[in-house]
CSV table of C-alpha atoms in Angstrom, one decimal:
chain,number,residue,atom,x,y,z
A,1,MET,CA,184.6,93.3,125.4
A,2,ARG,CA,181.6,94.7,127.2
A,3,PRO,CA,182.3,98.1,128.9
A,4,ARG,CA,182.0,98.1,132.6
A,5,ARG,CA,178.7,99.4,134.0
A,6,ARG,CA,179.1,102.6,135.9
A,7,MET,CA,177.6,102.9,139.5
A,8,LYS,CA,175.1,105.5,139.9
A,9,MET,CA,176.1,108.1,142.7
A,10,ILE,CA,173.9,108.3,145.5
A,11,ARG,CA,172.4,111.8,146.1
A,12,LEU,CA,170.8,112.1,149.7
A,13,GLU,CA,168.8,115.0,149.0
A,14,THR,CA,166.8,113.7,146.0
A,15,GLN,CA,166.9,110.1,146.7
A,16,TYR,CA,166.3,109.7,150.6
A,17,PHE,CA,165.5,113.1,151.9
A,18,ASN,CA,163.2,114.5,149.4
A,19,LEU,CA,160.0,114.4,151.5
A,20,ASN,CA,162.0,115.6,154.5
A,21,ARG,CA,163.3,118.4,152.4
A,22,ILE,CA,159.8,119.5,151.3
A,23,LEU,CA,158.6,119.6,155.1
A,24,LEU,CA,161.6,121.5,156.3
A,25,LEU,CA,161.4,124.0,153.4
A,26,ALA,CA,157.8,124.7,154.3
A,27,VAL,CA,158.9,125.9,157.8
A,28,GLY,CA,162.3,127.4,156.6
A,29,LEU,CA,164.6,124.8,158.1
A,30,TRP,CA,166.1,123.0,155.3
A,31,PRO,CA,169.9,123.3,155.8
A,32,TYR,CA,170.9,123.5,152.2
A,33,GLN,CA,168.7,126.4,151.1
A,34,GLN,CA,169.2,129.1,153.7
A,35,SER,CA,168.6,132.6,152.3
A,36,ASN,CA,167.3,135.9,153.5
A,37,PHE,CA,163.8,134.8,152.6
A,38,THR,CA,164.1,131.6,154.7
A,39,ARG,CA,165.5,133.6,157.7
A,40,LEU,CA,162.5,135.9,157.5
A,41,GLN,CA,160.2,132.9,157.1
A,42,PHE,CA,161.8,131.4,160.3
A,43,ILE,CA,161.4,134.6,162.3
A,44,PHE,CA,157.7,134.8,161.3
A,45,PHE,CA,156.9,131.3,162.0
A,46,SER,CA,158.9,131.3,165.2
A,47,THR,CA,157.0,134.5,166.3
A,48,ILE,CA,153.6,132.8,165.6
A,49,LEU,CA,154.6,129.7,167.6
A,50,THR,CA,156.0,131.6,170.5
A,51,THR,CA,153.2,134.0,170.7
A,52,SER,CA,150.7,131.0,170.7
A,53,LEU,CA,152.7,129.6,173.6
A,54,ILE,CA,152.5,132.9,175.4
A,55,PHE,CA,148.8,133.4,175.1
A,56,GLN,CA,148.3,130.0,176.4
A,57,CYS,CA,150.1,130.9,179.7
A,58,THR,CA,148.5,134.4,180.0
A,59,PRO,CA,145.4,132.9,181.6
A,60,PHE,CA,147.4,132.8,184.8
A,61,ILE,CA,147.5,136.6,184.7
A,62,SER,CA,143.7,137.1,184.0
A,63,GLN,CA,142.1,134.3,186.0
A,64,LYS,CA,142.6,133.1,189.6
A,65,CYS,CA,145.3,130.6,189.9
A,66,THR,CA,143.8,127.3,190.9
A,67,PRO,CA,145.2,123.7,190.6
A,68,ASP,CA,142.4,123.0,187.9
A,69,LEU,CA,143.6,126.0,186.0
A,70,VAL,CA,147.2,125.0,186.2
A,71,VAL,CA,146.5,121.6,184.8
A,72,LYS,CA,144.2,122.8,182.0
A,73,VAL,CA,146.9,125.5,180.9
A,74,LEU,CA,150.0,123.5,181.3
A,75,SER,CA,148.5,120.3,179.7
A,76,SER,CA,148.2,122.1,176.3
A,77,ALA,CA,151.0,124.6,176.9
A,78,SER,CA,153.6,121.9,177.4
A,79,ILE,CA,153.0,120.2,174.0
A,80,PHE,CA,153.4,123.7,172.3
A,81,ALA,CA,156.7,124.2,174.4
A,82,PHE,CA,157.9,120.9,173.1
A,83,ILE,CA,157.4,122.1,169.5
A,84,VAL,CA,158.8,125.6,170.1
A,85,ILE,CA,162.0,124.1,171.7
A,86,MET,CA,162.4,121.6,168.9
A,87,TYR,CA,161.8,124.3,166.2
A,88,ASN,CA,164.1,127.2,167.6
A,89,THR,CA,167.0,124.6,168.8
A,90,PHE,CA,167.1,122.9,165.3
A,91,CYS,CA,167.5,126.3,163.6
A,92,VAL,CA,170.4,127.2,166.0
A,93,ASN,CA,172.0,123.9,165.0
A,94,ILE,CA,171.1,124.2,161.4
A,95,GLU,CA,174.8,124.6,160.1
A,96,ALA,CA,175.8,121.4,162.3
A,97,MET,CA,173.1,119.5,160.6
A,98,LYS,CA,174.1,120.7,157.2
A,99,ASN,CA,177.6,119.5,158.1
A,100,LEU,CA,176.4,116.1,159.3
A,101,LEU,CA,174.5,115.4,155.9
A,102,GLU,CA,177.6,116.5,154.0
A,103,GLN,CA,179.7,114.0,156.0
A,104,LEU,CA,177.1,111.3,155.4
A,105,GLN,CA,177.1,112.1,151.6
A,106,HIS,CA,180.8,111.8,151.6
A,107,THR,CA,180.7,108.5,153.3
A,108,TYR,CA,178.3,107.3,150.6
A,109,ASN,CA,180.4,108.6,147.7
A,110,GLU,CA,183.0,106.0,148.9
A,111,VAL,CA,180.5,103.0,148.5
A,112,LYS,CA,180.8,101.2,145.1
A,113,ASP,CA,179.8,97.7,145.7
A,114,LYS,CA,176.3,96.9,144.4
A,115,ASN,CA,175.4,94.9,147.7
A,116,GLU,CA,176.4,97.8,149.8
A,117,LEU,CA,174.2,100.0,147.6
A,118,ALA,CA,171.4,97.7,148.2
A,119,ILE,CA,172.0,97.9,152.0
A,120,ILE,CA,171.7,101.8,151.7
A,121,ASN,CA,168.6,101.5,149.5
A,122,ALA,CA,167.0,99.3,152.1
A,123,TYR,CA,167.5,101.6,155.0
A,124,GLY,CA,166.8,104.7,152.9
A,125,TYR,CA,163.4,103.2,151.8
A,126,ASN,CA,162.6,102.5,155.5
A,127,ALA,CA,163.3,106.2,156.4
A,128,LYS,CA,161.2,107.4,153.4
A,129,GLN,CA,158.4,105.0,154.4
A,130,CYS,CA,158.5,106.2,158.0
A,131,THR,CA,158.5,109.9,156.8
A,132,ALA,CA,155.3,109.3,154.6
A,133,VAL,CA,153.5,107.5,157.4
A,134,PHE,CA,154.0,110.3,159.8
A,135,THR,CA,153.2,113.1,157.3
A,136,ILE,CA,149.8,111.3,156.4
A,137,SER,CA,149.2,110.9,160.2
A,138,GLY,CA,149.9,114.5,160.9
A,139,ILE,CA,147.6,115.5,158.1
A,140,CYS,CA,144.8,113.5,159.4
A,141,SER,CA,145.3,114.6,163.0
A,142,LEU,CA,145.3,118.2,161.9
A,143,SER,CA,142.1,117.7,160.0
A,144,VAL,CA,140.3,116.0,162.9
A,145,LEU,CA,141.4,118.9,165.2
A,146,ILE,CA,140.1,121.5,162.7
A,147,VAL,CA,136.8,119.7,161.9
A,148,ALA,CA,136.4,119.4,165.9
A,149,GLU,CA,136.8,123.2,166.3
A,150,PHE,CA,133.9,123.8,164.0
A,151,TRP,CA,131.7,120.6,164.8
A,152,SER,CA,129.2,122.5,167.0
A,153,ARG,CA,128.6,125.0,164.0
A,154,ILE,CA,128.4,122.2,161.5
A,155,LEU,CA,125.8,120.7,163.8
A,156,ASP,CA,123.9,124.0,164.1
A,157,ILE,CA,123.8,124.3,160.3
A,158,ILE,CA,122.4,120.6,159.9
A,159,SER,CA,120.0,121.0,162.8
A,160,PRO,CA,119.6,124.6,163.8
A,161,MET,CA,118.9,125.5,167.4
A,162,ASN,CA,117.3,128.6,168.9
A,163,VAL,CA,119.8,129.1,171.5
A,164,SER,CA,123.0,130.8,170.4
A,165,GLN,CA,126.2,129.3,171.2
A,166,LEU,CA,129.2,131.0,172.6
A,167,HIS,CA,132.5,130.7,170.6
A,168,SER,CA,135.2,128.7,172.4
A,169,LEU,CA,138.8,127.4,171.6
A,170,PRO,CA,139.7,123.8,172.0
A,171,ILE,CA,142.2,125.0,174.9
A,172,ILE,CA,142.3,127.8,177.2
A,173,MET,CA,143.9,131.2,175.8
A,174,GLU,CA,143.8,134.7,176.9
A,175,TYR,CA,144.5,137.5,174.3
A,176,PHE,CA,143.3,140.5,176.4
A,177,ILE,CA,140.7,141.5,173.7
A,178,ASP,CA,137.0,140.8,173.1
A,179,GLN,CA,137.5,136.9,172.3
A,180,GLU,CA,133.9,136.8,171.1
A,181,LYS,CA,134.2,139.8,168.6
A,182,TYR,CA,137.6,138.7,167.3
A,183,PHE,CA,137.1,134.9,167.6
A,184,TYR,CA,137.9,134.0,164.0
A,185,TRP,CA,141.1,136.0,164.0
A,186,ILE,CA,142.0,134.2,167.2
A,187,LEU,CA,141.2,130.8,165.8
A,188,LEU,CA,143.1,131.5,162.7
A,189,HIS,CA,146.2,132.4,164.6
A,190,PHE,CA,145.7,129.2,166.7
A,191,ASN,CA,145.2,127.0,163.6
A,192,VAL,CA,148.2,128.5,161.8
A,193,SER,CA,150.5,127.8,164.8
A,194,LEU,CA,149.2,124.3,164.9
A,195,CYS,CA,149.9,123.7,161.3
A,196,ILE,CA,153.4,125.1,161.6
A,197,GLY,CA,154.0,123.1,164.7
A,198,ILE,CA,152.9,119.8,163.2
A,199,THR,CA,154.9,120.4,160.1
A,200,ALA,CA,157.9,121.2,162.0
A,201,LEU,CA,157.6,118.4,164.5
A,202,ILE,CA,157.2,115.8,161.6
A,203,GLY,CA,160.0,117.5,159.5
A,204,ILE,CA,162.5,117.6,162.1
A,205,GLY,CA,161.7,114.3,163.8
A,206,THR,CA,161.7,112.3,160.6
A,207,THR,CA,164.9,113.8,159.5
A,208,ILE,CA,166.6,112.7,162.7
A,209,ILE,CA,165.0,109.3,162.4
A,210,ALA,CA,166.3,109.1,158.8
A,211,TYR,CA,169.7,110.1,159.8
A,212,PHE,CA,169.9,107.3,162.4
A,213,GLN,CA,168.6,104.8,159.8
A,214,HIS,CA,171.5,105.5,157.5
A,215,MET,CA,173.8,105.1,160.5
A,216,CYS,CA,172.4,101.7,160.8
A,217,GLY,CA,172.9,101.1,157.2
A,218,ILE,CA,176.5,102.0,157.4
A,219,ILE,CA,177.1,99.7,160.3
A,220,ARG,CA,175.4,96.9,158.2
A,221,ILE,CA,177.8,97.6,155.4
A,222,SER,CA,180.7,97.0,157.9
A,223,SER,CA,179.2,93.5,158.6
A,224,TYR,CA,178.9,92.9,155.1
A,225,ARG,CA,182.6,93.8,154.4
A,226,ILE,CA,183.9,91.8,157.3
A,227,LYS,CA,182.0,88.7,155.9
A,228,ARG,CA,183.4,89.4,152.5
A,229,THR,CA,186.9,89.4,153.6
A,230,VAL,CA,186.5,85.8,155.0
A,231,GLN,CA,185.7,84.5,151.5
A,232,ILE,CA,189.1,85.7,150.4
A,233,ASN,CA,190.7,82.8,152.3
A,234,THR,CA,189.5,80.6,149.5
A,235,LEU,CA,192.0,82.3,147.1
A,236,LYS,CA,195.1,80.4,146.3
A,237,ASN,CA,197.4,83.3,145.6
A,238,ASP,CA,198.6,84.2,149.2
A,239,LYS,CA,200.0,87.5,148.4
A,240,LEU,CA,196.9,88.7,146.7
A,241,LYS,CA,194.7,87.2,149.4
A,242,ASN,CA,196.7,89.0,152.2
A,243,GLU,CA,196.5,92.3,150.2
A,244,ILE,CA,192.7,91.9,149.8
A,245,LEU,CA,192.2,90.9,153.5
A,246,MET,CA,194.2,93.9,154.7
A,247,GLN,CA,192.1,96.2,152.6
A,248,GLY,CA,188.9,94.6,153.7
A,249,ILE,CA,189.6,94.8,157.4
A,250,ILE,CA,190.9,98.4,157.1
A,251,SER,CA,187.7,99.6,155.1
A,252,THR,CA,185.6,97.8,157.6
A,253,VAL,CA,187.2,99.8,160.6
A,254,GLU,CA,187.1,103.0,158.7
A,255,ILE,CA,183.5,103.0,157.7
A,256,HIS,CA,182.4,101.6,161.3
A,257,ARG,CA,184.6,104.4,162.9
A,258,GLN,CA,182.7,106.9,160.7
A,259,ALA,CA,179.3,105.6,161.5
A,260,ILE,CA,180.0,106.0,165.3
A,261,LYS,CA,181.6,109.3,164.8
A,262,LEU,CA,178.5,110.7,162.9
A,263,SER,CA,176.1,109.2,165.6
A,264,GLU,CA,177.9,110.7,168.4
A,265,LEU,CA,178.2,114.1,166.6
A,266,LEU,CA,174.5,114.2,166.0
A,267,ILE,CA,173.8,113.6,169.7
A,268,SER,CA,176.4,116.0,171.0
A,269,THR,CA,175.1,118.7,168.5
A,270,ASN,CA,171.6,118.5,169.6
A,271,GLU,CA,172.1,117.1,173.3
A,272,LYS,CA,170.4,120.2,175.0
A,273,MET,CA,167.5,120.0,172.7
A,274,PHE,CA,167.0,116.3,173.3
A,275,PHE,CA,167.4,116.8,177.2
A,276,CYS,CA,164.8,119.6,177.1
A,277,LEU,CA,162.4,117.6,175.0
A,278,ILE,CA,162.6,114.6,177.3
A,279,THR,CA,161.9,116.6,180.4
A,280,VAL,CA,158.9,118.6,178.7
A,281,GLY,CA,157.7,115.3,177.2
A,282,VAL,CA,157.3,113.6,180.7
A,283,VAL,CA,155.5,116.7,182.0
A,284,SER,CA,153.2,116.8,179.1
A,285,LEU,CA,152.4,113.2,179.3
A,286,SER,CA,151.6,113.3,182.9
A,287,LEU,CA,149.3,116.4,182.6
A,288,ASN,CA,147.4,115.4,179.7
A,289,LEU,CA,146.7,111.9,181.2
A,290,PHE,CA,145.4,113.7,184.2
A,291,ARG,CA,143.4,116.0,181.9
A,292,ILE,CA,141.8,113.1,180.1
A,293,PHE,CA,140.9,111.4,183.4
A,294,GLN,CA,139.3,114.8,184.5
A,295,ILE,CA,137.1,115.0,181.4
A,296,ALA,CA,136.2,111.5,181.5
A,297,SER,CA,135.3,111.6,185.3
A,298,TYR,CA,133.4,114.8,185.6
A,299,GLY,CA,131.5,114.5,182.3
A,300,ASP,CA,132.7,117.5,180.7
A,301,ASP,CA,132.2,118.3,176.9
A,302,ILE,CA,133.6,115.1,175.3
A,303,MET,CA,135.2,117.2,172.5
A,304,GLU,CA,137.5,118.7,175.1
A,305,ILE,CA,139.3,115.3,175.3
A,306,LEU,CA,140.4,115.3,171.7
A,307,PHE,CA,143.4,117.7,172.1
A,308,PRO,CA,144.8,116.0,175.1
A,309,PHE,CA,144.3,112.6,173.7
A,310,ILE,CA,146.3,113.5,170.6
A,311,SER,CA,148.9,115.1,172.8
A,312,VAL,CA,149.3,111.9,174.7
A,313,ALA,CA,149.4,109.8,171.4
A,314,VAL,CA,152.1,112.1,170.0
A,315,THR,CA,154.2,112.1,173.2
A,316,ILE,CA,154.2,108.4,173.6
A,317,LEU,CA,154.8,107.8,170.0
A,318,ALA,CA,157.7,110.3,170.0
A,319,MET,CA,159.2,108.7,173.1
A,320,PHE,CA,159.0,105.3,171.6
A,321,ILE,CA,160.2,106.0,168.1
A,322,ALA,CA,163.3,107.9,169.5
A,323,ASN,CA,164.2,105.0,171.8
A,324,TYR,CA,163.4,102.3,169.2
A,325,VAL,CA,165.8,103.9,166.5
A,326,THR,CA,168.6,104.2,169.0
A,327,GLN,CA,167.9,100.9,170.4
A,328,ASP,CA,168.1,99.6,166.8
A,329,LEU,CA,171.6,101.2,166.2
A,330,THR,CA,172.9,99.7,169.4
A,331,ASP,CA,171.7,96.1,168.3
A,332,ILE,CA,173.1,96.4,164.8
A,333,ASN,CA,176.5,97.6,166.2
A,334,ASP,CA,176.5,94.5,168.6
A,335,ASP,CA,175.6,92.3,165.7
A,336,LEU,CA,178.7,93.6,163.9
A,337,PHE,CA,181.1,92.2,166.7
A,338,VAL,CA,179.2,89.0,166.9
A,339,THR,CA,180.0,88.7,163.2
A,340,VAL,CA,183.6,89.5,163.7
A,341,TYR,CA,183.8,86.9,166.6
A,342,ASN,CA,182.2,84.2,164.5
A,343,ILE,CA,184.5,84.5,161.5
A,344,GLN,CA,187.4,82.1,161.1
A,345,TRP,CA,190.0,84.9,162.1
A,346,TYR,CA,192.4,82.2,163.3
A,347,LYS,CA,193.0,81.0,159.9
A,348,THR,CA,194.2,84.3,158.7
A,349,PRO,CA,197.8,85.6,158.8
A,350,LEU,CA,199.2,87.0,162.1
A,351,HIS,CA,199.1,90.7,160.8
A,352,ILE,CA,195.5,90.2,159.8
A,353,GLN,CA,194.6,88.6,163.1
A,354,LYS,CA,195.9,91.8,165.0
A,355,LEU,CA,193.5,93.9,162.9
A,356,ILE,CA,190.5,91.6,163.7
A,357,LEU,CA,191.7,91.6,167.5
A,358,PHE,CA,191.5,95.4,167.3
A,359,LEU,CA,187.8,95.1,166.2
A,360,LEU,CA,187.1,92.5,168.9
A,361,GLN,CA,188.6,94.8,171.6
A,362,LYS,CA,186.3,97.7,170.5
A,363,GLY,CA,183.4,95.4,170.9
A,364,THR,CA,184.1,94.9,174.6
A,365,LYS,CA,182.8,98.3,175.2
A,366,LYS,CA,179.2,98.5,174.5
A,367,PHE,CA,178.1,101.4,172.2
A,368,THR,CA,175.0,103.3,173.3
A,369,ILE,CA,173.3,106.7,172.5
A,370,SER,CA,173.2,108.8,175.7
A,371,VAL,CA,171.7,112.1,176.4
A,372,GLY,CA,173.5,114.1,179.2
A,373,GLY,CA,174.6,110.8,180.8
A,374,LEU,CA,171.1,110.3,182.2
A,375,PHE,CA,169.1,108.8,179.4
A,376,ILE,CA,170.4,105.9,177.4
A,377,GLY,CA,168.3,105.3,174.2
A,378,SER,CA,166.7,102.1,174.4
A,379,LEU,CA,163.3,100.4,174.8
A,380,GLU,CA,164.1,100.1,178.5
A,381,CYS,CA,164.5,103.9,178.8
A,382,PHE,CA,161.1,104.2,177.0
A,383,ALA,CA,159.4,102.2,179.5
A,384,MET,CA,161.1,104.1,182.3
A,385,LEU,CA,159.9,107.5,180.9
A,386,VAL,CA,156.3,106.2,180.5
A,387,LYS,CA,156.5,104.7,184.1
A,388,ALA,CA,157.7,108.0,185.4
A,389,SER,CA,155.0,109.9,183.6
A,390,VAL,CA,152.3,107.7,185.0
A,391,SER,CA,153.9,108.0,188.5
A,392,TYR,CA,153.6,111.8,188.3
A,393,PHE,CA,150.1,111.6,187.0
A,394,THR,CA,149.3,109.4,190.1
A,395,VAL,CA,150.9,112.0,192.5
A,396,ILE,CA,148.8,114.8,190.8
A,397,TYR,CA,145.6,112.8,191.1
A,398,SER,CA,146.3,112.1,194.7
A,399,MET,CA,146.7,115.7,195.5
A,400,GLN,CA,143.4,116.9,194.0
């Protein structure tokens, strides 16, 4: 008799979160490997990010505060504020995130069916693919920004000009020192903060996206289990059929309950962070749209448009992805109850019908991902946020 093949145990860290782990380790935020060194690493990186944000706001002290200066300063500072909030609050919640990943690992340890493992692999692959795409996009964006900073010097080497050019940063910053003399040290500080910020933004963002993707996979497993229980009706042995039906319904309810619990726990743990990010994101989008309009209208140096353009692209993409993954989770949860409704539950024994009725009753209350009771994750919410940002941009434009 051929021995039964043993199912390979799922390891989240190595199979599905390996690239996320590398990104978060680089900025000292991987939940599973917190040591004195990583704590010092976080303090060092947080200091660099925070001081970069502070030096972007100090022009309000050294220069006359005008509407044009306010727009120039806040358009760049808002995107750095977005990163600083995300970086620091994720560190504060790092133990909670570790607990969430451990609970997800525990849920996957209970999965033995090969079809259920295939569902997990499909959603895990989607998450890994998403992380890889965003990582490559981040590297490309960072490379473009750094090349743009040295573009005038590159052109000067290729085609030398007699007129000496003053050094300038891509955004307004005030260090209260001779910025011409210490320009390359200032540029190094800015670029290091940019590298840390982009790495943190991608690492944290893709980890949350991956987590939601796995929640979608767990709910898909619930749908698969409820469909599989229907097939048990073909059995002739009524006692065996009832027993398997009961186990199938109970396991469906249990794994679905776990998915909803973990999704709500993720939101409640990071609710303050999400609320702040939404607010800062709308402000950033409005100001950078206006900054792009200013540069395009008044014929300023076209290279100045690069930073606000990338900021707008990053903000819109972050809003869209966040709302898309939560909308996807809501839709998959709705599909589960459509599946439950469509099965031939009326042919099952009475005590099984009561369990199925319990599932149907849960389906009457729509499951949504809500932040502060004000923002419900959906494509409709994405459209609302973009519309609000454009409205604020219009108000700023009418006031100039």
